[in-house]
Structure formats: C-alpha cells, structure tokens
Coordinates of C-alpha atoms in Angstrom, one line a residue:
M1 CA -51.9 40.5 -92.3
T2 CA -49.4 39.9 -95.1
D3 CA -47.9 36.4 -95.2
P4 CA -44.2 36.3 -94.2
V5 CA -41.7 36.8 -96.9
P6 CA -39.9 33.5 -97.4
R7 CA -36.2 33.3 -96.5
L8 CA -34.1 31.2 -98.9
P9 CA -30.7 29.7 -97.8
D10 CA -28.2 31.1 -100.4
P11 CA -28.1 34.7 -101.5
T12 CA -25.8 33.8 -104.4
T13 CA -28.4 31.6 -106.1
L14 CA -31.5 33.8 -105.8
A15 CA -31.6 34.6 -109.6
E16 CA -31.1 30.9 -110.7
P17 CA -34.1 29.1 -112.2
R18 CA -34.2 26.3 -109.7
T19 CA -34.3 28.8 -106.8
L20 CA -36.9 31.0 -108.5
E21 CA -39.1 28.0 -109.0
A22 CA -39.4 27.7 -105.2
V23 CA -41.0 31.1 -105.2
L24 CA -42.8 31.4 -108.6
G25 CA -43.4 27.8 -109.8
P26 CA -42.0 26.1 -112.9
V27 CA -39.5 28.4 -114.8
S28 CA -38.2 27.9 -118.3
D29 CA -35.6 30.7 -118.6
V30 CA -34.2 33.7 -116.9
S31 CA -32.5 36.7 -118.5
H32 CA -30.5 39.4 -116.5
T33 CA -30.1 43.1 -117.1
R34 CA -28.2 45.5 -114.8
L35 CA -30.5 48.2 -113.4
E36 CA -29.3 51.7 -112.6
T37 CA -31.0 53.3 -109.7
P38 CA -30.9 56.8 -108.2
G39 CA -29.9 55.7 -104.7
F40 CA -26.6 56.4 -103.0
S41 CA -25.9 53.1 -101.2
G42 CA -23.5 50.4 -102.3
S43 CA -26.2 48.0 -103.4
T44 CA -26.5 46.6 -106.9
H45 CA -29.8 46.0 -108.7
T46 CA -30.5 43.5 -111.5
R47 CA -33.7 43.3 -113.5
L48 CA -34.8 39.7 -114.2
A49 CA -37.2 38.6 -117.0
V50 CA -38.4 35.2 -115.8
R51 CA -40.1 33.1 -118.5
M52 CA -42.5 30.7 -116.9
A53 CA -43.2 27.2 -118.1
N54 CA -46.8 28.2 -118.8
G55 CA -45.6 30.8 -121.3
G56 CA -46.0 33.9 -119.2
T57 CA -43.2 36.2 -118.1
R58 CA -42.5 37.7 -114.6
H59 CA -40.5 40.9 -114.3
L60 CA -38.5 41.1 -111.1
V61 CA -35.7 43.0 -109.5
L62 CA -32.9 41.5 -107.5
K63 CA -31.1 43.7 -105.0
R64 CA -27.7 42.6 -103.6
T65 CA -25.8 44.2 -100.8
R66 CA -22.4 43.2 -99.3
V67 CA -22.9 44.7 -95.9
A68 CA -19.2 45.3 -95.2
D69 CA -18.9 47.3 -98.5
D70 CA -22.0 49.4 -98.1
W71 CA -21.3 52.9 -96.6
L72 CA -24.9 53.3 -95.3
S73 CA -24.6 50.1 -93.4
A74 CA -21.2 51.0 -92.0
R75 CA -22.3 54.5 -91.0
T76 CA -25.4 53.1 -89.2
D77 CA -23.7 50.2 -87.5
D78 CA -25.6 47.6 -89.6
R79 CA -23.5 44.4 -89.6
V80 CA -26.2 42.0 -90.8
G81 CA -28.4 43.7 -93.4
R82 CA -31.2 45.7 -91.8
E83 CA -33.5 45.3 -94.8
G84 CA -33.4 41.5 -94.6
L85 CA -33.9 41.6 -90.8
L86 CA -37.1 43.6 -91.4
L87 CA -38.4 40.9 -93.7
G88 CA -37.6 38.2 -91.2
E89 CA -39.1 39.9 -88.1
P90 CA -42.7 38.9 -87.3
A91 CA -43.1 41.9 -84.9
L92 CA -42.8 44.3 -87.9
S93 CA -45.1 42.5 -90.2
G94 CA -47.7 45.2 -89.5
I95 CA -45.7 47.5 -91.9
W96 CA -47.4 45.7 -94.8
D97 CA -50.8 46.7 -93.5
A98 CA -49.8 50.3 -94.3
F99 CA -47.6 49.8 -97.3
A100 CA -47.8 47.2 -100.1
C101 CA -45.0 44.7 -99.8
P102 CA -42.9 44.4 -103.0
Y103 CA -40.7 41.6 -101.7
L104 CA -41.1 38.0 -102.9
A105 CA -38.1 36.3 -101.1
W106 CA -34.8 37.2 -99.3
S107 CA -31.6 35.6 -98.2
A108 CA -28.7 36.5 -96.1
A109 CA -25.4 34.6 -95.4
D110 CA -21.7 35.3 -95.2
G111 CA -22.2 39.1 -95.1
Q112 CA -24.4 39.2 -98.2
V113 CA -28.1 40.1 -98.4
A114 CA -30.2 39.5 -101.5
L115 CA -33.8 40.7 -101.9
L116 CA -36.1 39.5 -104.7
M117 CA -38.8 42.0 -105.5
E118 CA -41.5 42.6 -108.0
D119 CA -40.4 45.0 -110.8
L120 CA -42.5 48.1 -110.1
S121 CA -40.8 50.4 -112.6
A122 CA -44.2 51.0 -114.3
H123 CA -45.5 52.4 -111.1
L124 CA -42.7 54.8 -110.2
L125 CA -43.0 58.5 -110.6
P126 CA -40.6 60.1 -113.1
D127 CA -37.3 60.9 -111.5
V128 CA -37.3 64.6 -112.2
R129 CA -37.0 67.7 -110.0
Q130 CA -40.6 68.7 -110.4
P131 CA -43.6 68.7 -108.0
I132 CA -45.6 65.5 -107.8
A133 CA -49.4 65.6 -107.7
E134 CA -51.0 66.5 -104.4
A135 CA -52.9 63.1 -104.6
H136 CA -49.5 61.3 -104.8
E137 CA -48.1 63.0 -101.8
A138 CA -51.4 62.4 -99.9
R139 CA -51.2 58.7 -100.6
L140 CA -47.5 58.5 -99.6
L141 CA -48.1 60.4 -96.3
A142 CA -51.3 58.4 -95.6
A143 CA -49.3 55.2 -95.8
A144 CA -46.5 56.6 -93.7
A145 CA -49.0 57.9 -91.1
A146 CA -50.7 54.5 -90.9
M147 CA -47.4 52.9 -90.2
H148 CA -46.5 55.5 -87.6
A149 CA -49.8 55.1 -85.8
R150 CA -49.5 51.3 -85.9
F151 CA -46.1 51.4 -84.2
W152 CA -46.6 54.4 -81.9
D153 CA -44.6 53.6 -78.8
D154 CA -44.7 49.9 -79.7
Q155 CA -42.5 47.3 -78.0
A156 CA -41.1 46.3 -81.4
L157 CA -39.1 49.6 -81.3
D158 CA -36.7 48.1 -78.8
L159 CA -35.3 45.8 -81.6
P160 CA -31.6 46.5 -81.3
W161 CA -30.8 46.7 -85.0
L162 CA -33.3 49.5 -85.8
T163 CA -31.6 52.8 -86.7
R164 CA -31.7 55.5 -83.9
P165 CA -32.0 59.3 -84.4
A166 CA -28.3 59.9 -83.6
Q167 CA -27.2 57.5 -86.3
L168 CA -29.4 59.1 -89.0
L169 CA -28.2 62.6 -87.9
D170 CA -24.6 61.4 -88.0
L171 CA -24.7 60.1 -91.6
L172 CA -23.8 63.5 -93.2
N173 CA -23.1 65.5 -90.1
A174 CA -20.7 68.4 -90.6
G175 CA -18.5 67.7 -87.6
T176 CA -18.3 64.0 -88.4
L177 CA -17.3 64.7 -92.0
E178 CA -14.5 67.0 -90.9
T179 CA -13.2 64.1 -88.8
L180 CA -13.5 61.7 -91.8
A181 CA -11.8 64.0 -94.3
P182 CA -8.2 63.0 -93.6
R183 CA -9.0 59.4 -94.1
G184 CA -11.0 59.9 -97.3
F185 CA -14.7 59.7 -97.9
P186 CA -16.6 56.4 -98.4
H187 CA -18.8 57.6 -101.2
P188 CA -19.0 60.7 -103.6
V189 CA -22.2 61.9 -101.9
V190 CA -20.3 62.1 -98.6
E191 CA -17.6 64.2 -100.2
R192 CA -20.3 66.5 -101.7
A193 CA -21.8 66.9 -98.3
S194 CA -18.5 67.9 -96.8
D195 CA -18.1 70.6 -99.5
G196 CA -21.7 71.7 -99.0
W197 CA -21.3 72.2 -95.3
K198 CA -18.4 74.6 -95.9
V199 CA -20.7 76.7 -98.1
A200 CA -23.5 76.4 -95.6
F201 CA -21.5 77.7 -92.6
A202 CA -20.1 80.5 -94.6
R203 CA -23.7 81.8 -95.3
A204 CA -25.8 80.6 -92.4
P205 CA -26.9 83.1 -89.6
A206 CA -25.0 82.6 -86.4
R207 CA -27.9 80.9 -84.5
A208 CA -28.5 78.4 -87.3
A209 CA -24.8 77.6 -87.6
A210 CA -24.5 77.0 -83.9
L211 CA -27.4 74.6 -83.9
L212 CA -26.0 72.7 -86.9
R213 CA -22.6 72.5 -85.2
E214 CA -24.0 70.5 -82.4
T215 CA -23.1 66.8 -82.3
P216 CA -25.6 64.3 -83.7
R217 CA -26.1 63.0 -80.2
A218 CA -26.9 66.5 -78.9
I219 CA -29.3 67.1 -81.7
A220 CA -31.0 63.8 -81.1
E221 CA -31.4 64.7 -77.4
R222 CA -33.4 67.7 -78.4
G223 CA -36.1 65.3 -79.5
T224 CA -36.2 63.6 -76.1
G225 CA -39.7 63.4 -74.8
L226 CA -41.3 63.0 -78.3
P227 CA -42.8 59.5 -78.7
R228 CA -41.0 57.1 -80.9
T229 CA -42.5 55.1 -83.8
L230 CA -41.3 53.0 -86.7
T231 CA -39.8 55.1 -89.5
H232 CA -38.9 54.2 -93.0
G233 CA -35.9 56.4 -92.7
D234 CA -35.7 57.5 -96.4
L235 CA -39.1 58.8 -97.4
K236 CA -37.7 59.9 -100.8
V237 CA -40.2 59.8 -103.6
A238 CA -38.0 57.4 -105.6
N239 CA -38.3 54.7 -102.9
F240 CA -42.1 54.2 -103.5
A241 CA -44.4 52.9 -106.2
W242 CA -48.0 54.1 -106.6
L243 CA -50.0 51.0 -107.4
S244 CA -53.2 51.0 -109.5
D245 CA -55.2 49.6 -106.6
G246 CA -54.5 52.7 -104.5
R247 CA -51.8 51.3 -102.3
V248 CA -48.2 52.5 -102.1
A249 CA -45.4 50.0 -102.2
A250 CA -42.3 50.8 -100.2
F251 CA -38.7 49.5 -100.7
D252 CA -35.2 50.6 -99.7
W253 CA -35.6 50.1 -95.9
A254 CA -31.8 50.2 -95.2
V255 CA -32.3 52.8 -92.4
I256 CA -35.6 51.7 -91.0
G257 CA -35.6 53.1 -87.5
A258 CA -37.2 53.8 -84.1
C259 CA -37.5 57.6 -84.1
P260 CA -40.0 60.4 -83.5
V261 CA -42.1 61.2 -86.5
A262 CA -40.3 64.6 -86.7
I263 CA -37.2 62.8 -88.1
E264 CA -39.3 61.3 -90.9
L265 CA -41.2 64.5 -91.6
G266 CA -38.0 66.6 -91.6
W267 CA -36.4 64.2 -94.1
H268 CA -39.5 64.3 -96.3
L269 CA -39.5 68.1 -96.4
S270 CA -35.7 68.3 -97.1
V271 CA -35.0 65.5 -99.5
N272 CA -38.2 66.0 -101.5
A273 CA -37.9 69.7 -101.6
T274 CA -38.4 69.9 -105.4
R275 CA -41.1 67.2 -105.4
L276 CA -43.5 68.8 -102.9
P277 CA -46.9 69.6 -104.6
G278 CA -47.2 72.9 -102.7
S279 CA -45.6 74.7 -99.8
K280 CA -43.9 73.0 -96.9
E281 CA -46.6 74.3 -94.6
Q282 CA -49.2 72.5 -96.7
S283 CA -47.3 69.3 -96.6
I284 CA -46.9 69.6 -92.8
A285 CA -50.6 70.3 -92.4
R286 CA -51.5 67.4 -94.7
Y287 CA -49.3 64.9 -92.7
R288 CA -50.8 66.2 -89.4
R289 CA -54.3 65.5 -90.6
L290 CA -53.5 62.1 -91.8
L291 CA -51.6 61.2 -88.6
E292 CA -54.4 62.4 -86.4
A293 CA -56.8 60.3 -88.4
A294 CA -54.6 57.2 -88.2
L295 CA -54.2 57.7 -84.4
G296 CA -57.9 58.4 -84.0
R297 CA -57.2 61.4 -81.8
P298 CA -56.1 65.0 -82.1
L299 CA -52.5 66.1 -81.4
G300 CA -52.2 69.1 -79.2
E301 CA -50.7 72.3 -80.3
P302 CA -47.7 72.2 -77.9
F303 CA -46.8 68.7 -79.1
W304 CA -47.2 69.6 -82.7
K305 CA -45.1 72.7 -82.4
Q306 CA -42.3 70.7 -80.8
T307 CA -42.6 68.1 -83.6
V308 CA -42.4 70.7 -86.4
D309 CA -39.5 72.6 -84.7
Y310 CA -37.6 69.3 -84.4
A311 CA -38.5 68.3 -87.9
V312 CA -36.9 71.6 -89.2
L313 CA -33.8 71.0 -87.1
A314 CA -33.4 67.4 -88.1
G315 CA -34.1 68.1 -91.8
A316 CA -31.5 70.9 -91.8
A317 CA -29.0 68.8 -89.9
M318 CA -29.3 66.1 -92.5
M319 CA -29.6 68.1 -95.7
L320 CA -28.8 71.8 -95.4
W321 CA -25.5 71.1 -97.1
S322 CA -27.4 70.3 -100.3
K323 CA -29.4 73.5 -100.1
A324 CA -26.1 75.4 -99.9
L325 CA -24.7 73.7 -102.9
A326 CA -27.8 74.4 -104.9
L327 CA -27.4 78.1 -104.3
E328 CA -24.5 78.1 -106.8
T329 CA -26.7 77.1 -109.8
G330 CA -30.3 76.9 -108.6
G331 CA -31.4 80.5 -109.1
R332 CA -34.4 82.0 -107.2
R333 CA -35.9 78.6 -106.3
A334 CA -32.7 77.6 -104.5
E335 CA -32.6 80.9 -102.7
L336 CA -36.2 80.5 -101.4
E337 CA -35.4 77.0 -100.3
W338 CA -32.3 78.1 -98.4
D339 CA -34.2 81.0 -96.8
W340 CA -37.0 78.8 -95.6
W341 CA -34.7 76.6 -93.6
V342 CA -32.3 79.1 -92.2
E343 CA -35.0 81.6 -91.2
R344 CA -36.7 78.9 -89.1
L345 CA -33.5 77.7 -87.6
A346 CA -32.5 81.3 -86.7
A347 CA -35.8 81.7 -84.9
M348 CA -35.3 78.7 -82.6

C-alpha cells in the first residue's frame, strides 16, 4: 500500500524552498518555468528545478487550480478540488496499487488547490495523432482494469464528491450547450463542441441523432444495472506516464468518478481514436481480457454486450461532435472514424 500523500497547510507556498524542504529535505535553490500542457481545464502548471543542498537536482511539476475559475470543476459541481480530495481520502489509496503515484504533496485552502508532482516528462508518449504501441495500450488498460477490479461495487463509491455518469455526459452535451450558448461558453473547447454538434446532427442518421438528443440523465439511466467502479474519468494518453519499471503513473484526476466501466471504455475509444494501436474491436477485446484477469472470473456475453453498447453510446455522447468537425479536414481516416460510431448507434 502506498503511503499517504502529505497535505501541507498553504497552497500558495508549495513552491517555496522552506516548504519543499518538508517534503524533499534541505534545499539550496528553486527555479520556476511555466509549463504548457495539452489539457483543457483552467489549471496552470509550473516546472520546478529544485537544487538540493547535497548538490543534486529534483525536477518537479506544480499544478495549481482555482476551483471557482475552472470550467471542469464548475460543470461537474466540484467546489473543493476533486484531485486534492482523492489524495486525502484513505478509502481510495488502493488506486496506487494499480497506478504509480506521481504526487509528492498537496494543499487546499480558500478555493485553491496545489499539487506537487514528480516531473515525468521523460516518460510521456509524444503528443501526436499517431497510434501508440500495442504494449503501451496494454499497460495502460491493465492498470485501469486493476483499479476497476479493486473498486468493483466498493463502498468507497458512495463518496459524495465523486463524479457521476450524468455529470460526465453533461460536460459537452448538445442540448446543454444549446442552453449555454446565449450566456457564452466558459472555454474555447466548449464552443468548438457546440459547433461540432451542429455538424453532427446535420449528418447523423435519425436513430443516432435521436439517441444523442437524449438528456445526460436519460443516457446515464441507460446504464442502470451495470455495476459501478472507480473510474479515472479522462483515460487520455496524455494523462499517463510509462515508467521504466513497468508501471504506469496517472495524473489529472479532476473527474475521477463512480461509474460503470463502459463510461471509461467509451471515453478511451473516442478521445484516443488516433492513438489506438489497432481497431477499436481489438482494444475492446484487450480490455475485456485484462478486466476478467483482474476480477479473477469471466464476464458473461449478455453483460459484455450491454457494456460495449453503453460504451459506444457514452463515447459518442461525449465526443461525436469532434468526429463531425474532423470530417471537414480529416480525409478518409476521419470518414472511417465517423462511420464506426454512427453505424453502431444506428443499430441500437
């Protein structure tokens, strides 16, 4: 079991030498560099080069979030800082048996959350729209499956601040964005999603469009009866680091949730569409094998069909807008991606 991540009292001082000494030992000097990241939240990241008194240097990343200004927090009713709550919750420490923990310390006060992490830049995969190696996907899905199995119908899922399916499905929901439009969008990606849904509904078959016009709550209710587990919520390749010891480190837990695995699987298939090492069917089969191994039992065909169908619906409900926008410039690959989703939706 991983030791608890220490909580420090003041998020505004987490990069100061005296504060860092409480975590790292004697510090001589700290230099700061702003770090640009591919994420879409309102958080800021700073790379720290910490020169230690013994002559060595530690490379760290400090993530700061003002919860009230973060659109992801606002859209998922996070008023405290879900990522910090995760680090302070003993009932969720089993996460770090599945994933490597990159966090060294955290602090939350006065609406601010600060997270101090190891700088794992050297272990990130290139941020390009190209397939990753099959071995990389297998390691990521194995870690996710281990976490899913560990928290399968676990009591910790009742923690009130965990994200629920309807909240995730509501983030970029077409109907919700139509309501938001007169007041303006909180982030450029939300405006892009609004534009994308217009294109999607102009092209989608009637059955697919009808499904995606359902409210987030109604779509969430279609997963009723599927067991819940703990989900990362953003299983995007950029949120993980492949360590040399074989483990996968996970960060960006802003939408950690209590959801069916179908939500996680659907997001993986949709957000990582250009990163999958093979077909979506191969990724689905790979995850099933890993989940069954982690659970120690087979999953029946009726259950798995319901899971895959719901993964397709959830993935499309969250990301089909981006598939529609890609049709304008993406060529044949974008057309095949669009067809995969709408054909399966139309068959439901």
